[in-house]
PDB file of N, CA and C in Angstrom:
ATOM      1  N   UNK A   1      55.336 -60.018  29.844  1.00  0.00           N
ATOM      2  CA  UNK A   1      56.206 -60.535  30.877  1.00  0.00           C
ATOM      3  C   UNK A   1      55.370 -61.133  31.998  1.00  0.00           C
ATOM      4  N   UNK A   2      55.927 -61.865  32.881  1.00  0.00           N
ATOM      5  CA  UNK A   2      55.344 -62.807  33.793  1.00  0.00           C
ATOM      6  C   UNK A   2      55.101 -61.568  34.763  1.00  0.00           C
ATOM      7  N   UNK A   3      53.787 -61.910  35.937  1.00  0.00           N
ATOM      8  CA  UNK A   3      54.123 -61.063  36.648  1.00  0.00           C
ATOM      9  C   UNK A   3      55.128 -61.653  38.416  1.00  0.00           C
ATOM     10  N   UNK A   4      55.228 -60.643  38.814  1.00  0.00           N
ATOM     11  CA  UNK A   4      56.402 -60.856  40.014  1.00  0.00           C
ATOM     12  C   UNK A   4      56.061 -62.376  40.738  1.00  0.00           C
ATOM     13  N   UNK A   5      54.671 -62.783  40.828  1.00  0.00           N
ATOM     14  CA  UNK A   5      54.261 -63.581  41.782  1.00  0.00           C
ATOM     15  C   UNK A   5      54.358 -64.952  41.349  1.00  0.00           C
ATOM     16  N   UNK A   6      54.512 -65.143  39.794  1.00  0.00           N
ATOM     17  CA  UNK A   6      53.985 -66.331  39.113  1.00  0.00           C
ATOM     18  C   UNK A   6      55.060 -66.216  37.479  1.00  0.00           C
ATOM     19  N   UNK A   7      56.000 -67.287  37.704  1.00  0.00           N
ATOM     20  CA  UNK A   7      56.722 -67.534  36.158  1.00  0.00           C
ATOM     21  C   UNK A   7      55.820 -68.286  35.495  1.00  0.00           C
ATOM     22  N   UNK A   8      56.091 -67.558  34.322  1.00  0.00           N
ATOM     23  CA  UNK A   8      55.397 -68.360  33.671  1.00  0.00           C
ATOM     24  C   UNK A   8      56.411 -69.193  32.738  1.00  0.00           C
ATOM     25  N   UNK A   9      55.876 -70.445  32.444  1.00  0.00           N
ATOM     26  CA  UNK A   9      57.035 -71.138  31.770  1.00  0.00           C
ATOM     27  C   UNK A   9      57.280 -71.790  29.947  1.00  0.00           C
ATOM     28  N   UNK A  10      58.265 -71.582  29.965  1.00  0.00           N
ATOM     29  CA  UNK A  10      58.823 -71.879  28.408  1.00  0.00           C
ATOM     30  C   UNK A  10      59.643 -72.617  28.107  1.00  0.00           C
ATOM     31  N   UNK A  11      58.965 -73.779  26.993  1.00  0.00           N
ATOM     32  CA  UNK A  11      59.709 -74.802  26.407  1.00  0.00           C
ATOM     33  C   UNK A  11      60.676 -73.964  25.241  1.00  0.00           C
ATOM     34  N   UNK A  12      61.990 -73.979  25.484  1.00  0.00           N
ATOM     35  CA  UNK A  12      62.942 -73.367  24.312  1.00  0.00           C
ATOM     36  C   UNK A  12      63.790 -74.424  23.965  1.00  0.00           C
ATOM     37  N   UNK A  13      63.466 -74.942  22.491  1.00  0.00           N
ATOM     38  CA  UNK A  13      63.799 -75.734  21.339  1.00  0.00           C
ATOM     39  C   UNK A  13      64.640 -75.493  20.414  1.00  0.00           C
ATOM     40  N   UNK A  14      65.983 -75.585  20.615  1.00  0.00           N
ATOM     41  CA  UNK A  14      66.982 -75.181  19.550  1.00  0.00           C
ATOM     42  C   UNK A  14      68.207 -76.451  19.490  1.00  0.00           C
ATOM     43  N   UNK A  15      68.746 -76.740  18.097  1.00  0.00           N
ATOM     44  CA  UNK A  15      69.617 -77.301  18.043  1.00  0.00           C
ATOM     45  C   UNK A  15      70.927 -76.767  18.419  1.00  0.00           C
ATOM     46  N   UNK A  16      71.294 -75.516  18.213  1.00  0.00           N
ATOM     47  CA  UNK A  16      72.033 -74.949  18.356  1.00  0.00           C
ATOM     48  C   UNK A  16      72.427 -74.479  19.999  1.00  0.00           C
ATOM     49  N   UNK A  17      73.743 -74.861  20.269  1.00  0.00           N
ATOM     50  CA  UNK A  17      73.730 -74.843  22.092  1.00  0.00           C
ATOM     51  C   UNK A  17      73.924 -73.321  22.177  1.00  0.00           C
ATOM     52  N   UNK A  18      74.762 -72.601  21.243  1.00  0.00           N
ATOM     53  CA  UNK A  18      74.713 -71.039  21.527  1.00  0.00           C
ATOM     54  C   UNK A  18      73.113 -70.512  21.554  1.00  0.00           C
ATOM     55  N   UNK A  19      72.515 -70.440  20.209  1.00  0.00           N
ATOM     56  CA  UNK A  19      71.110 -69.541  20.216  1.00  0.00           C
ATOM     57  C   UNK A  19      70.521 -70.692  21.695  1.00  0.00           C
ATOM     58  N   UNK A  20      70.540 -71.496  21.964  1.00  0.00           N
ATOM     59  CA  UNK A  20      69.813 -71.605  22.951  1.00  0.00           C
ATOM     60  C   UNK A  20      70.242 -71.267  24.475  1.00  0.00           C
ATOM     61  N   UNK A  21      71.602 -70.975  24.365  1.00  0.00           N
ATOM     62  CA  UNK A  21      72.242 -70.754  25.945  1.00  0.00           C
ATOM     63  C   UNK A  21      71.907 -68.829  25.616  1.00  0.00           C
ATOM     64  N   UNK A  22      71.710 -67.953  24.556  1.00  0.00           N
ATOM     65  CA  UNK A  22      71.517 -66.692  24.536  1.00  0.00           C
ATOM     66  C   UNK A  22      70.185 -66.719  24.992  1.00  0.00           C
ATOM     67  N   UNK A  23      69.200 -67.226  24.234  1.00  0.00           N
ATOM     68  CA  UNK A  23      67.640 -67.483  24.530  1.00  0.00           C
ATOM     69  C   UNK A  23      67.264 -67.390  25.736  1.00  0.00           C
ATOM     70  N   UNK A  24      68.196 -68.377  26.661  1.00  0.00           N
ATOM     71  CA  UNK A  24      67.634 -69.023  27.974  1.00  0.00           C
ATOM     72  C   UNK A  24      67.939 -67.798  28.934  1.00  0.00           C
ATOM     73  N   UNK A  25      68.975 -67.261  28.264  1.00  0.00           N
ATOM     74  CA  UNK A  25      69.466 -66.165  29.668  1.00  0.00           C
ATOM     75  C   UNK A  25      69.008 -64.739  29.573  1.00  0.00           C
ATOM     76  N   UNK A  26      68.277 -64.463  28.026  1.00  0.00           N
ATOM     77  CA  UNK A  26      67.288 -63.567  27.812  1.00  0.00           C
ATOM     78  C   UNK A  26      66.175 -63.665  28.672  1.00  0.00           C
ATOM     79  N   UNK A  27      65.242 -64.814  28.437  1.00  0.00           N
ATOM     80  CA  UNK A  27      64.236 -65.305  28.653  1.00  0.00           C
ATOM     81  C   UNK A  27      64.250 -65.071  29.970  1.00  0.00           C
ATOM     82  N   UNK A  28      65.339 -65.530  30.703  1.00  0.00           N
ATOM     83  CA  UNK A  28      65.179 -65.765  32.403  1.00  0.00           C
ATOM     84  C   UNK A  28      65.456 -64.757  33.577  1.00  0.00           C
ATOM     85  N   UNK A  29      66.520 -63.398  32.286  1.00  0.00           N
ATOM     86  CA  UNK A  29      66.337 -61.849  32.686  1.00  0.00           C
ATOM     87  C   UNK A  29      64.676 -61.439  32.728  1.00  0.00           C
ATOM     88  N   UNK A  30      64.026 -61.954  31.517  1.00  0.00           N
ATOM     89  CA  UNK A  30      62.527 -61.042  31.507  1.00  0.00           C
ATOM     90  C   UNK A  30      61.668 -61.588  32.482  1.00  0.00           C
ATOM     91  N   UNK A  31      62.330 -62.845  33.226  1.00  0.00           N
ATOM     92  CA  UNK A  31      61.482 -63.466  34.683  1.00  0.00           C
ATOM     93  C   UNK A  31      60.557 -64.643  34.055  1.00  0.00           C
ATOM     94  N   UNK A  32      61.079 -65.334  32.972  1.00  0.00           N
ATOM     95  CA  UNK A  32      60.383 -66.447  32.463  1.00  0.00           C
ATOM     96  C   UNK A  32      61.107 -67.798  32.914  1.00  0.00           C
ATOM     97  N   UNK A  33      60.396 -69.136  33.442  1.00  0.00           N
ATOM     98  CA  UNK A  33      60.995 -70.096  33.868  1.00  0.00           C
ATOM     99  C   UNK A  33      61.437 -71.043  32.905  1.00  0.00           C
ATOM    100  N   UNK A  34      62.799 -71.200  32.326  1.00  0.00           N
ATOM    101  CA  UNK A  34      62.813 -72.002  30.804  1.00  0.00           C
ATOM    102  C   UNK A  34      63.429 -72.678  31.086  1.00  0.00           C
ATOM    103  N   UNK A  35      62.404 -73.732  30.560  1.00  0.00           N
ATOM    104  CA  UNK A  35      63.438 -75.518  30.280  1.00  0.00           C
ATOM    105  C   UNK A  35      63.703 -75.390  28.689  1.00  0.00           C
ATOM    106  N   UNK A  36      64.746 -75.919  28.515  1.00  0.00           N
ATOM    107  CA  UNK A  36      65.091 -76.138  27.199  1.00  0.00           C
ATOM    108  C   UNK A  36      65.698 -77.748  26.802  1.00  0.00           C
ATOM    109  N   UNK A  37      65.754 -77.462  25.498  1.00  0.00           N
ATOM    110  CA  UNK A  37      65.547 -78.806  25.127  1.00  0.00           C
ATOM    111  C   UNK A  37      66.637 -78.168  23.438  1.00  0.00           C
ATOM    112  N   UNK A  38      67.234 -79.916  23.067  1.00  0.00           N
ATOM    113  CA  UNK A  38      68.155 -79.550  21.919  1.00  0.00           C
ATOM    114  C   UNK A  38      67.309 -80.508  20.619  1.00  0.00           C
ATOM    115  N   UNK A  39      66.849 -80.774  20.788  1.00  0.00           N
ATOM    116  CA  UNK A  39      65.866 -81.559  19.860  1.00  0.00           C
ATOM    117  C   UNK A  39      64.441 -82.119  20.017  1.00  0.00           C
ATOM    118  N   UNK A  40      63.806 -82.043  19.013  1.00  0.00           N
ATOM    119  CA  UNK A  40      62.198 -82.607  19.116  1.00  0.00           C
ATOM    120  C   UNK A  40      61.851 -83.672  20.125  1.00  0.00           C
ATOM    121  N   UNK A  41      62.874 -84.455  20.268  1.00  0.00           N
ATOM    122  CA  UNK A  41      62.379 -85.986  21.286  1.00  0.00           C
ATOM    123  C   UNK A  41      62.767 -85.584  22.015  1.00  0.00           C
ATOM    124  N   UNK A  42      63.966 -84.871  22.681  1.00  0.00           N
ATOM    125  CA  UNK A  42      64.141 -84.132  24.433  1.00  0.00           C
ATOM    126  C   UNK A  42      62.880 -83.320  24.245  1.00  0.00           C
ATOM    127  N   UNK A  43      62.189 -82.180  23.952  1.00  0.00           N
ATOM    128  CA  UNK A  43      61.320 -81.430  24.304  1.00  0.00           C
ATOM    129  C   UNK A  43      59.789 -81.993  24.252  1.00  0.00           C
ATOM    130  N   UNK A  44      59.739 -83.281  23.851  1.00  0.00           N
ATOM    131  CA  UNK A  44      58.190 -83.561  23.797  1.00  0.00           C
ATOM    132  C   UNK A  44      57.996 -84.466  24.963  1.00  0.00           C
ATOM    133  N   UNK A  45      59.562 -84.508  25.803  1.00  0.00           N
ATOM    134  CA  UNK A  45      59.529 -85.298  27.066  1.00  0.00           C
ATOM    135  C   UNK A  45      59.462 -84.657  27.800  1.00  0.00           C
ATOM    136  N   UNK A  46      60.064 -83.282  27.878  1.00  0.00           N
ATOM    137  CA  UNK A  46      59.423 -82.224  29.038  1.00  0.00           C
ATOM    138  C   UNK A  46      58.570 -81.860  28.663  1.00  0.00           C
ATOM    139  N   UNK A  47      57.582 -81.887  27.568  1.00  0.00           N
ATOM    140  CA  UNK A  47      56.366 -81.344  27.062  1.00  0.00           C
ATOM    141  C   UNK A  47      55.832 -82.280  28.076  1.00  0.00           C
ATOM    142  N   UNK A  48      55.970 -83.300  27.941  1.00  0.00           N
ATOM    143  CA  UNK A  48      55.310 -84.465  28.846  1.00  0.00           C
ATOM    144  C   UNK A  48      54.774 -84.632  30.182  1.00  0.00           C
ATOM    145  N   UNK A  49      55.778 -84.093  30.896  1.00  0.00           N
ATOM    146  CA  UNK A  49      56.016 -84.392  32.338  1.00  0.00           C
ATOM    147  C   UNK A  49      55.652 -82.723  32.777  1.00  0.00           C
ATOM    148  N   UNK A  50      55.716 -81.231  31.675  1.00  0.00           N
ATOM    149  CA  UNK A  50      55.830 -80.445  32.558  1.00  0.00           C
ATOM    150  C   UNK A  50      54.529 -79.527  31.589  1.00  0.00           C
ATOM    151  N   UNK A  51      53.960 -79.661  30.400  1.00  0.00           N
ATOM    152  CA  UNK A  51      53.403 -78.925  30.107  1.00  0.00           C
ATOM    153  C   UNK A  51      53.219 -77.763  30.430  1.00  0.00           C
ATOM    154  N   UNK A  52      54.363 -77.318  29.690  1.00  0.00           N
ATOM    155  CA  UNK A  52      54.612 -75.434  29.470  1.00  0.00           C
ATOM    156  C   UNK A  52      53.351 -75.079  28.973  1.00  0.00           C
ATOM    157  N   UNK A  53      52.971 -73.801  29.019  1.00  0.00           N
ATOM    158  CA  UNK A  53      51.936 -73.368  27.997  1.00  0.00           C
ATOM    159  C   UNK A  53      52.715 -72.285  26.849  1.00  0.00           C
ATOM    160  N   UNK A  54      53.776 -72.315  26.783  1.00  0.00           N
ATOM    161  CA  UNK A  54      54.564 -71.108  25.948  1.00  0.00           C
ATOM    162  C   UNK A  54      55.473 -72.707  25.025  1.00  0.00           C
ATOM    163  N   UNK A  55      55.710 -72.741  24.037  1.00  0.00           N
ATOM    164  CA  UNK A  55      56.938 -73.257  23.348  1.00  0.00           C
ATOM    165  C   UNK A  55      57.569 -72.743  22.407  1.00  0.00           C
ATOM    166  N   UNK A  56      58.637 -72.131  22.396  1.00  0.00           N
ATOM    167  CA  UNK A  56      59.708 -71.592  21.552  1.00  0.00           C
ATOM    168  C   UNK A  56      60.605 -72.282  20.495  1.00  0.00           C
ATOM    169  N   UNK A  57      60.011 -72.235  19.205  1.00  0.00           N
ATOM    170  CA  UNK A  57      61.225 -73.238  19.227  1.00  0.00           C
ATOM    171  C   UNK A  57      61.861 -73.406  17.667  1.00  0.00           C
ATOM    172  N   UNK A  58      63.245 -73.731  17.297  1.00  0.00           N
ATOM    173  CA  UNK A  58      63.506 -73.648  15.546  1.00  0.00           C
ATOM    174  C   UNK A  58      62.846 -74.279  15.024  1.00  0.00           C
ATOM    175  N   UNK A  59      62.884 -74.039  13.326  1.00  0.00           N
ATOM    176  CA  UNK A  59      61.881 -74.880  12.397  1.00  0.00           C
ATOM    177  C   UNK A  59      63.085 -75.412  11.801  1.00  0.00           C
ATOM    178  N   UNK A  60      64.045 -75.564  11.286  1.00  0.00           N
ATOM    179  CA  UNK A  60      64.747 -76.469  10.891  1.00  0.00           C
ATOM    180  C   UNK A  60      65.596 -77.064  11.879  1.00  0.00           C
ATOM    181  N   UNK A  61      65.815 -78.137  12.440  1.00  0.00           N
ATOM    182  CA  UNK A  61      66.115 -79.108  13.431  1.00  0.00           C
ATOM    183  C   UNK A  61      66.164 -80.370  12.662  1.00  0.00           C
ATOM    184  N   UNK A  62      67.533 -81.567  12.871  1.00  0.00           N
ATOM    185  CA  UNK A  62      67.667 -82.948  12.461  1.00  0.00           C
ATOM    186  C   UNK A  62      66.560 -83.641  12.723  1.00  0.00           C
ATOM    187  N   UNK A  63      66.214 -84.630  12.228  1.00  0.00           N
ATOM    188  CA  UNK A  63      65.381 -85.426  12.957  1.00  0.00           C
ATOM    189  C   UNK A  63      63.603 -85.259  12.985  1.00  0.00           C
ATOM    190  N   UNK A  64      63.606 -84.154  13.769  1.00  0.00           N
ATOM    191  CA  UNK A  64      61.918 -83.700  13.817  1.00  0.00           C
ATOM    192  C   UNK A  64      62.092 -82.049  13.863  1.00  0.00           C
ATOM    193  N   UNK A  65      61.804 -81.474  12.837  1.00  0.00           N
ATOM    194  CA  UNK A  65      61.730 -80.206  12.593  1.00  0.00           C
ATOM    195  C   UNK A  65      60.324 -79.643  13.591  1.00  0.00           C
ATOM    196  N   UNK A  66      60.799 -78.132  13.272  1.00  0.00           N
ATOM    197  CA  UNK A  66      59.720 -77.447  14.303  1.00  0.00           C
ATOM    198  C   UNK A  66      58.309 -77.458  14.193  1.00  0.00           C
ATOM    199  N   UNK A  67      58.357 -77.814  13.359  1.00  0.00           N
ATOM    200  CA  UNK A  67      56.510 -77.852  12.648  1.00  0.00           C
ATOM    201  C   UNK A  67      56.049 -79.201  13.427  1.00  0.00           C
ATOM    202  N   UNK A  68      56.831 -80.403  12.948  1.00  0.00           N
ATOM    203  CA  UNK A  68      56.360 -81.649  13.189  1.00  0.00           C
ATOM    204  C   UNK A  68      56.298 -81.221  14.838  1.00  0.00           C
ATOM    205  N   UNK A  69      56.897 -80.657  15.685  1.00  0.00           N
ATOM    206  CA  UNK A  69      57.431 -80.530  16.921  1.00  0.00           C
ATOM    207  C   UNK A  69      56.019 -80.037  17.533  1.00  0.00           C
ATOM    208  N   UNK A  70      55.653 -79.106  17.242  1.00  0.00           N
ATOM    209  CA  UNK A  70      54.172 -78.232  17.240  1.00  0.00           C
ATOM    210  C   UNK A  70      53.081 -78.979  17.489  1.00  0.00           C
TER     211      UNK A  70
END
């Protein structure tokens, strides 16, 4: 877990708007700062601009699966 002074932050990658609205509100109870993203080309644009050092994210996804995503 992050400690009190400093979030640490997480790219969370899911197609799915439920597993990712459960994820996010897990994640942000344990004091982690999460951007999320619903597909490979939204998350490699906040990969972009915000370079998380944590990324979370499904392996089967339309388009660009989690591997290619990696």
């Amino acid at each position: 877990m992050p400690s009190n002074n400093e979030k640490t932050e997480i790219l969370l990658v899911d197609d799915e708007a439920d597993i990712r609205e459960v994820l996010e509100i897990a994640l942000k109870d344990l004091g982690y700062d999460v951007r999320v993203a619903a597909n490979g080309e939204q998350a490699l644009k906040i990969f972009k601009t915000h370079s998380p050092p944590l990324v979370m994210t499904d392996i089967k996804m339309p388009s660009m699966n989690g591997i290619e995503l990696l």
